[in-house]
Coordinates of C-alpha atoms in Angstrom, one line a residue:
Chain A
M1 CA -6.0 52.0 -2.7
T2 CA -4.2 49.4 -1.4
R3 CA -7.1 47.6 0.6
K4 CA -8.8 47.8 -3.3
A5 CA -6.1 46.6 -4.6
T6 CA -6.4 43.3 -2.0
L7 CA -10.1 42.9 -2.2
T8 CA -9.8 42.2 -6.5
R9 CA -6.8 39.8 -6.0
A10 CA -8.9 37.8 -3.5
Q11 CA -11.5 37.9 -6.1
F12 CA -9.1 36.7 -8.6
E13 CA -7.7 33.7 -7.0
D14 CA -11.6 33.2 -5.5
R15 CA -12.5 33.0 -9.1
L16 CA -9.6 31.8 -10.9
F17 CA -9.5 28.6 -8.0
G18 CA -13.2 28.2 -8.2
V19 CA -12.9 27.4 -12.0
L20 CA -9.7 25.7 -11.5
R21 CA -10.9 23.4 -8.7
W22 CA -13.6 22.1 -11.6
F23 CA -11.3 20.9 -14.1
V24 CA -9.3 19.0 -10.8
I25 CA -12.2 17.4 -10.0
A26 CA -12.9 16.2 -13.9
F27 CA -9.4 15.4 -14.4
L28 CA -9.8 12.9 -11.2
A29 CA -12.8 11.5 -11.8
V30 CA -11.3 10.6 -15.3
I31 CA -8.4 9.0 -14.3
T32 CA -9.9 7.1 -11.7
V33 CA -13.3 5.5 -13.2
A34 CA -11.4 5.5 -17.0
P35 CA -9.1 2.3 -16.6
F36 CA -11.7 0.9 -14.8
Y37 CA -14.2 1.3 -17.5
Y38 CA -12.2 0.5 -20.0
M39 CA -11.4 -2.8 -17.9
V40 CA -15.3 -3.4 -17.7
L41 CA -15.4 -2.6 -21.4
L42 CA -12.9 -4.7 -22.7
S43 CA -14.0 -7.7 -20.7
V44 CA -17.1 -7.5 -23.0
K45 CA -16.0 -7.5 -26.6
P46 CA -14.9 -10.0 -28.6
I47 CA -10.4 -9.6 -29.2
D48 CA -11.2 -9.0 -32.8
A49 CA -13.9 -5.9 -32.2
L50 CA -10.8 -4.6 -30.1
L51 CA -8.1 -5.7 -32.6
L52 CA -10.5 -3.5 -35.5
D53 CA -11.4 -0.4 -33.8
P54 CA -9.1 -0.4 -30.4
G55 CA -9.8 2.9 -29.8
S56 CA -13.5 2.6 -29.9
L57 CA -14.9 3.4 -26.6
W58 CA -17.8 1.3 -26.1
V59 CA -18.9 -1.7 -27.1
S60 CA -21.6 -1.9 -29.9
A61 CA -24.9 -4.5 -29.3
K62 CA -23.5 -6.8 -32.2
D63 CA -20.3 -7.2 -30.7
F64 CA -21.8 -7.4 -27.2
T65 CA -20.7 -10.9 -25.6
L66 CA -20.2 -12.8 -22.0
S67 CA -18.6 -15.3 -23.7
T68 CA -15.2 -14.2 -22.5
Y69 CA -16.3 -14.3 -18.7
R70 CA -17.3 -17.8 -19.3
D71 CA -13.9 -18.7 -21.2
V72 CA -12.1 -17.2 -18.3
L73 CA -13.9 -19.4 -15.5
K74 CA -14.3 -22.8 -17.3
S75 CA -12.4 -25.3 -16.0
T76 CA -9.3 -25.8 -17.7
D77 CA -10.7 -29.7 -18.8
D78 CA -13.6 -28.0 -20.5
G79 CA -10.9 -25.6 -22.5
G80 CA -11.7 -22.2 -20.3
Q81 CA -8.9 -21.0 -18.6
G82 CA -9.8 -21.9 -14.5
F83 CA -10.5 -19.0 -13.0
V84 CA -12.7 -20.7 -10.6
K85 CA -10.2 -22.5 -8.9
F86 CA -7.8 -19.7 -8.6
L87 CA -11.0 -17.7 -7.0
L88 CA -11.1 -20.3 -4.8
N89 CA -7.7 -20.2 -4.2
S90 CA -7.5 -16.8 -3.2
A91 CA -10.6 -17.1 -1.1
L92 CA -9.2 -19.6 1.3
V93 CA -5.4 -18.0 1.5
S94 CA -6.9 -14.7 2.0
L95 CA -9.6 -15.9 4.6
G96 CA -6.7 -18.2 6.6
T97 CA -5.0 -14.7 6.9
V98 CA -7.8 -12.9 8.2
I99 CA -8.2 -15.4 11.1
L100 CA -4.7 -15.9 11.8
T101 CA -3.9 -12.1 11.5
L102 CA -6.5 -11.3 13.9
L103 CA -6.6 -14.1 16.2
A104 CA -2.4 -13.5 16.7
A105 CA -3.1 -9.0 17.0
V106 CA -5.6 -9.0 19.3
P107 CA -4.3 -9.8 22.3
G108 CA -0.8 -7.9 21.1
A109 CA -2.6 -4.3 20.2
Y110 CA -4.9 -5.2 23.6
A111 CA -1.4 -5.1 25.7
V112 CA 0.0 -2.3 24.0
S113 CA -3.1 -0.4 24.1
R114 CA -4.2 -0.8 27.6
L115 CA -1.4 -1.9 29.8
K116 CA 2.2 -0.6 30.6
F117 CA 4.2 -4.0 31.2
F118 CA 8.3 -3.8 31.0
G119 CA 9.0 -2.7 27.5
H120 CA 5.7 -1.4 25.9
R121 CA 7.1 1.6 24.5
Q122 CA 10.1 -0.8 23.0
V123 CA 7.2 -4.0 21.9
S124 CA 5.3 -1.4 20.1
A125 CA 7.8 0.3 18.2
L126 CA 9.5 -2.7 17.4
F127 CA 5.8 -4.4 15.8
L128 CA 5.9 -0.9 13.5
A129 CA 9.5 -1.0 12.4
V130 CA 8.4 -4.7 11.0
Y131 CA 5.9 -2.7 8.8
L132 CA 8.9 -1.0 7.5
F133 CA 11.4 -4.0 6.0
P134 CA 11.2 -4.7 2.3
A135 CA 9.5 -7.7 1.2
T136 CA 12.1 -8.9 -0.7
L137 CA 14.0 -9.5 2.6
L138 CA 11.7 -11.5 4.3
A139 CA 11.7 -13.1 0.8
V140 CA 14.6 -14.9 0.5
P141 CA 14.8 -16.9 3.6
L142 CA 10.7 -17.8 3.7
F143 CA 11.8 -19.6 -0.1
V144 CA 14.8 -20.9 1.6
I145 CA 13.1 -22.4 4.7
F146 CA 9.9 -23.2 2.9
A147 CA 11.7 -24.9 0.6
K148 CA 13.5 -26.9 3.3
L149 CA 10.2 -28.0 5.0
G150 CA 8.4 -29.0 1.8
L151 CA 5.6 -25.9 2.2
S152 CA 6.6 -24.4 -1.1
S153 CA 3.6 -24.9 -3.1
S154 CA 1.4 -25.0 -0.5
L155 CA -1.7 -22.7 0.6
V156 CA -1.2 -23.1 3.7
G157 CA 2.6 -21.4 4.1
L158 CA 1.6 -18.4 1.4
A159 CA -1.2 -17.9 4.4
I160 CA 1.5 -17.9 6.7
V161 CA 3.6 -15.9 4.7
Y162 CA 0.6 -13.2 4.4
V163 CA -0.1 -13.2 8.4
A164 CA 3.6 -11.8 8.5
Q165 CA 2.9 -8.9 5.8
T166 CA -0.1 -7.9 8.1
V167 CA 0.1 -8.8 11.6
P168 CA 1.6 -5.0 11.8
V169 CA -0.6 -3.1 10.3
A170 CA -3.6 -4.9 12.0
I171 CA -2.1 -4.3 15.5
Y172 CA -1.8 -0.8 14.5
M173 CA -5.5 -0.4 13.1
L174 CA -6.9 -2.5 16.6
K175 CA -4.5 -0.6 18.9
N176 CA -6.0 3.2 17.2
Y177 CA -9.4 1.8 18.5
L178 CA -9.4 0.6 21.4
V179 CA -7.0 3.2 23.2
T180 CA -10.5 5.0 22.7
I181 CA -12.4 2.7 24.8
P182 CA -12.4 3.7 28.1
A183 CA -10.8 2.2 30.9
S184 CA -13.9 2.6 33.4
I185 CA -15.5 -0.2 31.2
E186 CA -13.3 -2.3 32.6
E187 CA -13.0 -1.3 35.8
A188 CA -16.5 -1.7 36.2
A189 CA -16.2 -5.1 34.8
A190 CA -13.6 -6.1 37.1
I191 CA -15.3 -4.9 40.0
D192 CA -17.7 -8.0 38.8
G193 CA -15.6 -10.1 39.3
A194 CA -14.3 -10.5 35.8
G195 CA -11.0 -11.3 34.9
R196 CA -8.5 -9.8 32.5
L197 CA -9.2 -12.4 29.9
Q198 CA -13.1 -12.7 30.3
T199 CA -13.2 -8.6 30.4
V200 CA -11.2 -9.2 27.0
R201 CA -13.3 -11.4 25.9
K202 CA -16.9 -10.2 26.8
V203 CA -16.2 -6.0 27.0
I204 CA -13.3 -5.3 24.8
L205 CA -14.1 -7.5 21.7
P206 CA -17.6 -6.9 21.5
L207 CA -17.4 -2.9 21.9
A208 CA -14.2 -3.6 19.0
L209 CA -16.3 -5.4 16.4
P210 CA -16.4 -2.4 14.1
S211 CA -12.7 -2.4 14.2
L212 CA -12.3 -5.8 14.1
M213 CA -14.4 -6.0 11.1
A214 CA -12.1 -3.1 9.7
T215 CA -9.1 -5.0 10.2
G216 CA -9.6 -8.5 9.2
L217 CA -11.6 -6.3 5.8
Y218 CA -7.8 -4.3 5.4
V219 CA -6.5 -7.9 5.9
F220 CA -8.2 -9.4 3.6
M221 CA -7.7 -6.7 0.9
I222 CA -3.7 -7.3 1.3
A223 CA -4.3 -11.0 1.1
W224 CA -6.2 -10.8 -2.1
N225 CA -4.2 -8.6 -3.9
E226 CA -0.8 -9.7 -3.1
F227 CA 1.2 -10.9 -5.3
L228 CA 5.0 -11.8 -4.5
F229 CA 5.2 -14.1 -2.4
A230 CA 2.1 -16.2 -4.2
L231 CA 4.6 -15.8 -7.6
L232 CA 7.7 -16.7 -5.7
F233 CA 6.2 -20.0 -3.8
L234 CA 3.0 -21.1 -6.1
A235 CA 4.1 -20.6 -9.7
A236 CA 5.1 -23.5 -10.5
D237 CA 2.1 -25.1 -9.7
P238 CA -1.0 -24.1 -11.5
E239 CA -3.3 -26.1 -9.3
K240 CA -2.8 -23.8 -6.8
W241 CA -2.3 -20.5 -8.2
T242 CA -4.2 -17.2 -6.7
V243 CA -6.4 -15.4 -9.2
S244 CA -4.0 -12.4 -8.5
L245 CA -1.4 -15.1 -10.0
G246 CA -3.1 -17.2 -12.3
L247 CA -4.0 -13.1 -14.1
A248 CA 0.1 -12.3 -13.8
Q249 CA 1.1 -15.7 -16.0
L250 CA -0.9 -16.0 -18.2
S251 CA -0.8 -12.6 -19.3
N252 CA 2.8 -12.8 -19.9
G253 CA 1.9 -15.4 -23.0
V254 CA 0.2 -14.7 -26.1
E255 CA -2.1 -17.8 -26.3
V256 CA -4.9 -16.0 -24.1
P257 CA -6.5 -13.3 -26.3
K258 CA -6.6 -10.0 -24.1
T259 CA -10.4 -9.4 -23.9
I260 CA -10.6 -12.8 -21.9
L261 CA -8.1 -11.8 -20.0
M262 CA -10.1 -8.3 -19.0
A263 CA -13.1 -10.3 -17.7
G264 CA -10.2 -12.3 -15.4
S265 CA -9.0 -8.5 -14.1
V266 CA -13.3 -7.8 -13.5
V267 CA -13.1 -11.4 -11.4
L268 CA -10.2 -10.4 -9.8
T269 CA -11.2 -6.6 -9.0
I270 CA -14.6 -7.1 -8.2
P271 CA -15.2 -9.0 -4.9
V272 CA -12.0 -6.6 -2.9
V273 CA -14.0 -3.4 -4.4
L274 CA -17.7 -4.4 -3.8
L275 CA -16.1 -5.2 0.4
F276 CA -14.5 -2.2 -0.2
F277 CA -17.8 -0.5 -1.2
A278 CA -19.5 -1.9 1.5
A279 CA -17.3 -1.2 4.7
E280 CA -15.7 2.6 2.8
R281 CA -16.5 4.9 5.7
M282 CA -15.4 2.2 8.4
L283 CA -12.5 1.4 6.6
T284 CA -11.3 5.0 6.0
E285 CA -11.9 5.8 9.3
G286 CA -10.1 2.5 11.0
L287 CA -7.2 4.0 8.9
T288 CA -7.1 7.2 9.2
S289 CA -7.6 7.3 12.7
G290 CA -5.3 9.2 14.4
A291 CA -4.2 10.8 11.6
D292 CA -6.4 14.1 12.7
K293 CA -5.6 15.2 15.6
S294 CA -3.9 18.3 15.8
Chain V
M1 CA -7.4 11.4 32.9
T2 CA -7.7 8.8 35.8
T3 CA -11.5 10.3 36.8
A4 CA -12.7 10.2 33.3
P5 CA -16.5 10.0 33.8
V6 CA -17.7 6.4 32.6
G7 CA -19.1 6.8 28.6
A8 CA -16.9 9.6 27.6
P9 CA -15.2 8.1 24.7
K10 CA -12.4 10.5 25.1
R11 CA -9.0 9.8 22.9
R12 CA -5.6 9.1 24.8
H13 CA -2.8 10.5 23.0
T14 CA -0.5 9.9 25.7
S15 CA 0.4 6.5 26.8
P16 CA -3.0 5.0 27.9
G17 CA -1.8 2.6 30.1
S18 CA -0.8 4.7 32.6
A19 CA -4.4 5.9 33.5
D20 CA -5.4 2.5 33.9
R21 CA -2.3 2.0 36.4
S22 CA -2.3 4.8 38.2
A23 CA -6.3 3.5 38.4
D24 CA -5.5 0.3 39.2
R25 CA -3.0 1.3 42.2
R26 CA -5.6 3.5 43.9
R27 CA -7.6 0.2 44.2
R28 CA -5.2 -2.7 45.2
P29 CA -1.8 -0.3 45.9
M30 CA 0.5 -3.4 45.7
T31 CA 0.3 -5.6 42.9
A32 CA -1.4 -3.2 40.6
S33 CA 1.8 -2.6 38.6
R34 CA 2.9 -6.5 38.7
R35 CA 0.1 -7.4 37.6
A36 CA -0.2 -5.4 34.5
N37 CA 2.9 -6.5 34.3
R38 CA 2.3 -9.8 34.0
A39 CA -0.7 -9.7 31.9
G40 CA 1.0 -7.3 29.8
L41 CA 3.6 -9.5 28.9
A42 CA 1.1 -12.7 28.6
F43 CA -1.1 -11.0 26.3
V44 CA 2.2 -9.8 23.9
S45 CA 3.9 -13.1 24.0
P46 CA 0.9 -15.0 21.0
T47 CA 1.9 -11.6 18.8
F48 CA 5.8 -11.4 19.5
V49 CA 6.1 -15.2 19.2
V50 CA 4.3 -15.2 15.5
V51 CA 6.6 -12.0 14.7
L52 CA 9.6 -13.3 16.1
V53 CA 9.1 -16.6 13.7
V54 CA 7.9 -15.3 10.2
V55 CA 9.5 -11.8 10.5
I56 CA 12.5 -12.0 12.9
L57 CA 14.2 -14.3 12.5
P58 CA 14.1 -14.9 8.8
I59 CA 15.5 -11.5 8.5
L60 CA 18.4 -12.8 10.5
W61 CA 19.0 -15.5 8.9
T62 CA 18.8 -13.0 5.4
V63 CA 21.8 -11.9 7.3
L64 CA 23.4 -14.9 7.6
L65 CA 22.6 -15.9 4.2
A66 CA 24.6 -13.0 2.6
F67 CA 28.1 -13.7 3.9
Q68 CA 27.6 -17.2 2.7
H69 CA 28.3 -19.3 -0.7
A70 CA 24.7 -20.2 -0.8
R71 CA 22.6 -22.1 -4.0
L72 CA 19.7 -22.9 -3.6
V73 CA 20.6 -26.3 -4.1
D74 CA 23.0 -26.8 -1.9
I75 CA 21.0 -25.3 0.8
Q76 CA 19.7 -28.6 1.9
G77 CA 22.2 -29.9 3.8
M78 CA 23.6 -27.2 4.8
G79 CA 23.7 -25.6 8.4
L80 CA 23.0 -22.7 9.9
V81 CA 26.9 -21.2 10.1
G82 CA 28.8 -22.2 7.0
N83 CA 32.0 -20.8 5.2
W84 CA 31.9 -17.2 5.6
S85 CA 32.7 -14.4 3.3
L86 CA 32.6 -11.5 1.7
D87 CA 32.2 -12.5 -2.1
N88 CA 28.4 -11.6 -2.0
F89 CA 28.9 -8.3 -1.4
T90 CA 31.9 -7.8 -4.2
Q91 CA 29.7 -9.6 -6.1
V92 CA 26.9 -7.3 -5.7
F93 CA 28.8 -4.1 -5.9
D94 CA 30.9 -4.9 -8.7
S95 CA 28.1 -6.0 -11.4
A96 CA 27.5 -3.8 -14.0
G97 CA 23.8 -3.1 -13.1
F98 CA 24.7 -2.2 -9.0
W99 CA 24.8 1.8 -9.2
S100 CA 22.7 2.4 -12.4
S101 CA 20.0 0.2 -10.4
L102 CA 20.6 2.1 -7.2
A103 CA 20.5 5.8 -9.1
T104 CA 17.2 4.4 -11.0
T105 CA 15.1 2.9 -7.7
L106 CA 16.1 6.4 -6.0
L107 CA 14.9 8.0 -8.9
Y108 CA 11.4 6.0 -9.2
T109 CA 10.9 6.4 -5.5
A110 CA 11.7 9.8 -5.0
G111 CA 8.9 10.9 -8.6
A112 CA 6.3 8.4 -7.4
T113 CA 6.5 9.8 -3.8
L114 CA 6.2 13.1 -4.3
G115 CA 4.2 12.8 -7.3
S116 CA 1.2 10.7 -5.8
V117 CA 1.5 13.0 -2.2
L118 CA 1.3 16.7 -4.1
L119 CA -1.6 15.0 -6.1
G120 CA -3.4 13.7 -3.3
L121 CA -3.1 16.8 -1.9
V122 CA -4.3 19.0 -4.6
A123 CA -7.7 15.8 -4.9
A124 CA -7.5 16.4 -0.9
L125 CA -8.1 20.2 -1.5
A126 CA -10.2 20.1 -4.3
L127 CA -12.7 18.0 -2.5
R128 CA -13.0 19.9 0.8
K129 CA -16.0 21.8 0.5
P130 CA -19.0 19.5 -0.5
F131 CA -20.8 19.8 -4.0
R132 CA -23.3 17.0 -5.8
G133 CA -21.4 13.7 -5.8
R134 CA -18.5 14.3 -3.7
G135 CA -19.4 11.4 -2.0
L136 CA -19.7 9.5 -5.1
L137 CA -16.4 10.7 -6.7
R138 CA -15.0 10.8 -3.1
A139 CA -15.3 6.9 -3.1
A140 CA -14.5 6.2 -6.9
M141 CA -11.1 7.6 -6.5
L142 CA -10.5 4.9 -3.0
L143 CA -10.7 2.7 -6.3
P144 CA -7.1 2.6 -7.5
Y145 CA -5.8 1.9 -4.1
V146 CA -8.3 -1.5 -3.1
A147 CA -8.1 -2.8 -7.0
P148 CA -5.3 -5.2 -7.1
V149 CA -2.1 -4.3 -8.7
V150 CA -2.2 -7.5 -11.6
A151 CA -5.5 -6.1 -12.5
V152 CA -4.7 -2.3 -13.3
A153 CA -1.0 -3.3 -14.3
F154 CA -2.6 -5.5 -16.8
V155 CA -5.5 -2.7 -17.8
W156 CA -2.7 -0.3 -18.5
E157 CA -0.1 -2.4 -20.1
V158 CA -3.3 -2.7 -22.4
A159 CA -4.0 0.6 -22.7
L160 CA -0.8 1.5 -23.8
S161 CA 0.2 -1.0 -26.2
P162 CA 1.4 -0.1 -29.4
Q163 CA -0.6 -2.5 -30.9
Y164 CA -3.9 -2.3 -29.7
G165 CA -3.5 0.4 -27.1
V166 CA -6.7 2.7 -26.2
V167 CA -3.7 5.5 -25.9
N168 CA -1.7 5.3 -28.9
D169 CA -4.9 5.1 -30.8
W170 CA -6.5 8.6 -29.7
G171 CA -2.8 10.3 -29.6
H172 CA -2.6 9.2 -33.2
R173 CA -6.0 10.7 -33.5
L174 CA -6.1 14.0 -31.4
F175 CA -2.7 14.7 -32.1
G176 CA -1.3 12.7 -34.5
W177 CA 1.6 11.0 -33.7
D178 CA 3.4 9.3 -36.5
N179 CA 4.5 5.8 -35.2
P180 CA 2.6 4.4 -31.6
I181 CA 4.9 5.1 -28.9
A182 CA 5.7 1.8 -26.6
F183 CA 5.4 3.4 -23.4
L184 CA 6.7 0.5 -21.6
S185 CA 9.3 -0.3 -23.5
T186 CA 11.2 3.1 -24.7
R187 CA 14.2 3.2 -22.6
E188 CA 15.2 6.4 -23.9
Y189 CA 12.1 8.2 -26.3
Q190 CA 13.3 11.5 -28.4
V191 CA 11.4 14.8 -28.1
N192 CA 11.9 17.8 -29.7
L193 CA 11.2 20.4 -28.1
L194 CA 11.2 23.9 -29.8
G195 CA 14.6 22.7 -32.1
A196 CA 15.7 21.0 -28.8
H197 CA 16.6 17.2 -28.5
F198 CA 15.8 15.7 -25.3
D199 CA 15.5 12.2 -24.6
I200 CA 13.4 11.2 -21.3
P201 CA 13.2 7.9 -20.0
L202 CA 10.3 7.2 -21.0
A203 CA 9.4 3.5 -19.2
L204 CA 10.6 4.7 -15.8
L205 CA 8.1 7.8 -16.4
T206 CA 5.1 5.9 -17.3
V207 CA 5.9 3.5 -14.5
I208 CA 5.7 6.3 -11.7
A209 CA 3.1 7.7 -13.4
F210 CA 1.6 4.3 -12.2
E211 CA 2.9 4.5 -9.2
C212 CA 1.5 7.9 -8.6
W213 CA -2.3 7.2 -10.2
R214 CA -2.2 4.1 -7.9
Y215 CA -0.9 5.2 -4.4
F216 CA -2.4 9.5 -4.2
P217 CA -5.6 7.6 -2.6
F218 CA -3.6 7.2 0.5
A219 CA -2.9 10.4 0.5
F220 CA -5.4 11.6 -0.4
L221 CA -7.4 9.8 1.9
F222 CA -4.5 10.9 5.6
I223 CA -4.7 14.5 4.0
L224 CA -8.1 15.0 3.6
A225 CA -8.8 13.8 7.4
R226 CA -6.6 16.5 8.7
L227 CA -7.7 19.2 6.6
Q228 CA -11.1 18.7 8.1
A229 CA -9.9 18.9 11.5
V230 CA -8.4 22.4 10.6
P231 CA -10.0 24.9 12.9
A232 CA -12.3 26.5 11.0
G233 CA -12.0 29.9 13.1
L234 CA -8.5 30.1 12.1
E235 CA -9.1 30.3 7.8
E236 CA -12.3 32.8 8.8
A237 CA -9.9 35.2 11.3
A238 CA -7.1 35.2 8.1
M239 CA -10.4 35.9 5.8
V240 CA -11.5 38.9 7.6
D241 CA -7.9 40.1 8.0
G242 CA -7.9 40.1 4.2
A243 CA -5.6 36.9 3.6
T244 CA -6.4 35.9 0.3
L245 CA -7.0 31.7 -1.7
T246 CA -2.9 31.5 -2.0
Q247 CA -2.1 33.2 1.4
R248 CA -4.3 31.3 3.5
F249 CA -3.4 28.0 1.8
R250 CA 0.4 29.0 2.3
H251 CA 0.2 30.5 6.2
I252 CA -2.4 28.6 7.8
L253 CA -3.4 25.4 5.7
L254 CA -0.3 24.4 5.1
P255 CA 1.2 24.9 8.3
Q256 CA -1.0 22.3 9.8
L257 CA -0.8 19.6 6.9
M258 CA 3.0 19.8 6.9
P259 CA 3.7 16.9 9.6
V260 CA 0.8 15.2 7.7
I261 CA 2.5 15.7 4.7
A262 CA 6.3 14.8 6.3
L263 CA 4.3 11.4 7.7
L264 CA 2.9 11.0 4.1
C265 CA 6.8 11.3 2.1
V266 CA 8.7 9.0 5.1
L267 CA 6.1 6.3 4.8
R268 CA 5.4 6.2 1.0
F269 CA 9.7 6.4 0.1
I270 CA 9.6 3.5 2.1
M271 CA 7.1 1.3 0.8
T272 CA 8.1 2.4 -2.5
F273 CA 11.7 2.2 -2.2
N274 CA 11.5 -1.5 -1.8
K275 CA 8.0 -2.0 -4.3
F276 CA 8.8 -5.0 -6.4
D277 CA 5.1 -6.0 -8.3
D278 CA 4.3 -2.5 -10.6
V279 CA 7.6 -2.3 -12.2
Y280 CA 8.2 -6.1 -12.6
L281 CA 4.2 -6.5 -13.9
L282 CA 4.5 -3.3 -16.0
T283 CA 8.3 -3.3 -17.7
G284 CA 9.7 -6.9 -16.0
G285 CA 12.4 -4.1 -15.1
G286 CA 13.6 -4.2 -18.3
A287 CA 13.7 -0.3 -20.6
G288 CA 15.9 1.0 -17.8
T289 CA 13.3 -0.1 -15.3
N290 CA 15.5 -2.6 -13.1
V291 CA 15.0 -1.3 -9.9
A292 CA 16.8 -3.1 -7.1
A293 CA 14.3 -4.8 -5.9
V294 CA 13.1 -6.4 -9.1
R295 CA 17.5 -7.6 -9.4
V296 CA 16.4 -9.1 -6.0
Y297 CA 14.2 -11.2 -7.6
D298 CA 16.0 -11.9 -10.3
F299 CA 19.0 -13.5 -8.5
L300 CA 16.8 -15.3 -6.4
T301 CA 14.7 -16.7 -9.4
A302 CA 16.6 -16.9 -11.8
R303 CA 20.2 -18.2 -10.9
Y304 CA 19.0 -19.6 -7.7
D305 CA 21.7 -17.5 -6.3
V306 CA 20.7 -17.3 -2.8
G307 CA 23.5 -15.5 -1.4
A308 CA 23.7 -13.1 -3.5
A309 CA 20.1 -12.3 -3.1
A310 CA 20.2 -12.2 0.2
A311 CA 22.9 -9.9 0.2
Q312 CA 20.9 -7.6 -2.7
A313 CA 18.4 -7.3 -0.3
L314 CA 20.7 -6.3 2.6
V315 CA 22.4 -4.0 0.9
L316 CA 18.8 -2.2 -0.2
A317 CA 17.8 -2.3 3.0
V318 CA 21.1 -0.5 4.6
S319 CA 20.5 2.2 1.8
L320 CA 17.0 2.5 3.0
M321 CA 17.7 2.9 6.7
I322 CA 20.9 5.5 5.9
L323 CA 18.2 7.7 3.5
L324 CA 15.7 7.6 6.6
G325 CA 18.9 8.6 8.9
F326 CA 19.3 11.2 7.3
Y327 CA 16.0 12.1 6.9
F328 CA 15.4 12.3 10.6
K329 CA 18.7 14.0 11.4
F330 CA 17.4 16.8 8.8
F331 CA 13.8 17.0 9.1
G332 CA 13.3 14.5 11.7
N333 CA 10.9 17.1 14.2
K334 CA 8.4 17.2 11.8
V335 CA 7.3 13.3 11.2
Q336 CA 8.2 12.7 15.5
E337 CA 5.3 15.6 15.9
E338 CA 3.1 13.6 14.2
S339 CA 4.3 10.4 15.0

């Protein structure tokens, strides 16, 4: 009797959650895709079409336009919004950040993962602790220092700040990968007469290439998406704006039609999303490795 | 560990350096550990210098600034140590919005943390078993997390706009909303439910919803990775014993997931507590969403009062540390297990 009751309960639950599961999946699909669909949709409409029928979920053939993209990309001299310039700024800052961060993080990650030196535990804890400090705590002194050095409203200064933001997470990701490379490979290199530096350059770095790529991409994404420091340092100088900052500043005003700014959002989003999908597996593994240990 | 076969990519959980060193020691018994020590310090020093210059020194300077009268205009000629005072802190604690802002920050942080982790858990459970299009959905679900915050905040802003937003338009069509709802600028929204009136902090809830939406993929990734590492045998055994789906979740999966969930909660709590851009972009800190990070920014840029901004940031950091201290005191074991 009780056995039968449990069975029916099990069957009931299996069916209930079997159905619920599909609702959840549909819900997730809608909430993740819909905002991006909406973004692209509005970016190919003229503003009149949006104001006329704000609820419309598609774009009719006669309304379809790409002039929004032309407007947003054109330089300000030609009456556009100058996003090409912003894209260039963003790309410079982000690539600079990636290079500087990797240069700073690789030796540290290697040391933390391999070498037992005085205080190595404290150092890795310190690197993680840095990650926990609020950006606002850094914002105040950096703002002042940069004002003093005359580096405010400079892209170099911004890249340096981003390095500070990304070094800890880069070390964490690289370290997680480096510990999976067997020490015996290094020992073999040492027996063959390679010094420590040579081993790192010729043996470890090539082996860690996937992880370097993943870390670099993640850092690129952080730098590309960053907003607070760009706002603090560059707000006064429209020539230096990054795409994120440019979009945020323009969307505060009312002069630029929303559909044109939507085109700007698409332009801002596409590089990160493309990069991300190109390397999705690598990235998610790099981020979560260590989370799956039992 | 010391005799790991060549090419075996064994993951080492505990201090990988020790294996390295004992192997070295066998070969060069005298100097191996000293060499490792020296090489370690040499390798770590460039990283350390970078972190020192761009992170640690600025933070220390924030602490100094918090105890000084400092406005941006007179900072040029100011030395490191000026006239000390506690004025900044009295100003921070006495100022009208401080306590309410701290309360708002806590509500926002707690809501966004729980919401995003819960949604991530549900998503991970739903996507656990393969189905057609799972890979595609999995990739799509990471979109909110990887897309630039400025772009997605702008989309939300437009979609929720009372004038030309899609949400209000469909709310009018489907639910017969009489007046468009200004989601991002309504401090208190009156809801009538079964004859009772409630005031809900609409703008704050909207910002929390945005935060949940943006960060559930983060939780989803971690929980899914852990979920796939749960040995299948455990659940099969429970199934043979007649455990139902909910029982298996409660007694088998949840205990396995608890460490990673606890870790995620801590991480998200810290990140959200200090979050600036999401709130700033959506509401500008208005309509009852004046979280502490936005206040720091206001002090810094609207008043150029560096001292007060530093004091405010410091108070924020200290309150976060106190909260974390409490957490680790009472629930610390779970997180430690994980990390």
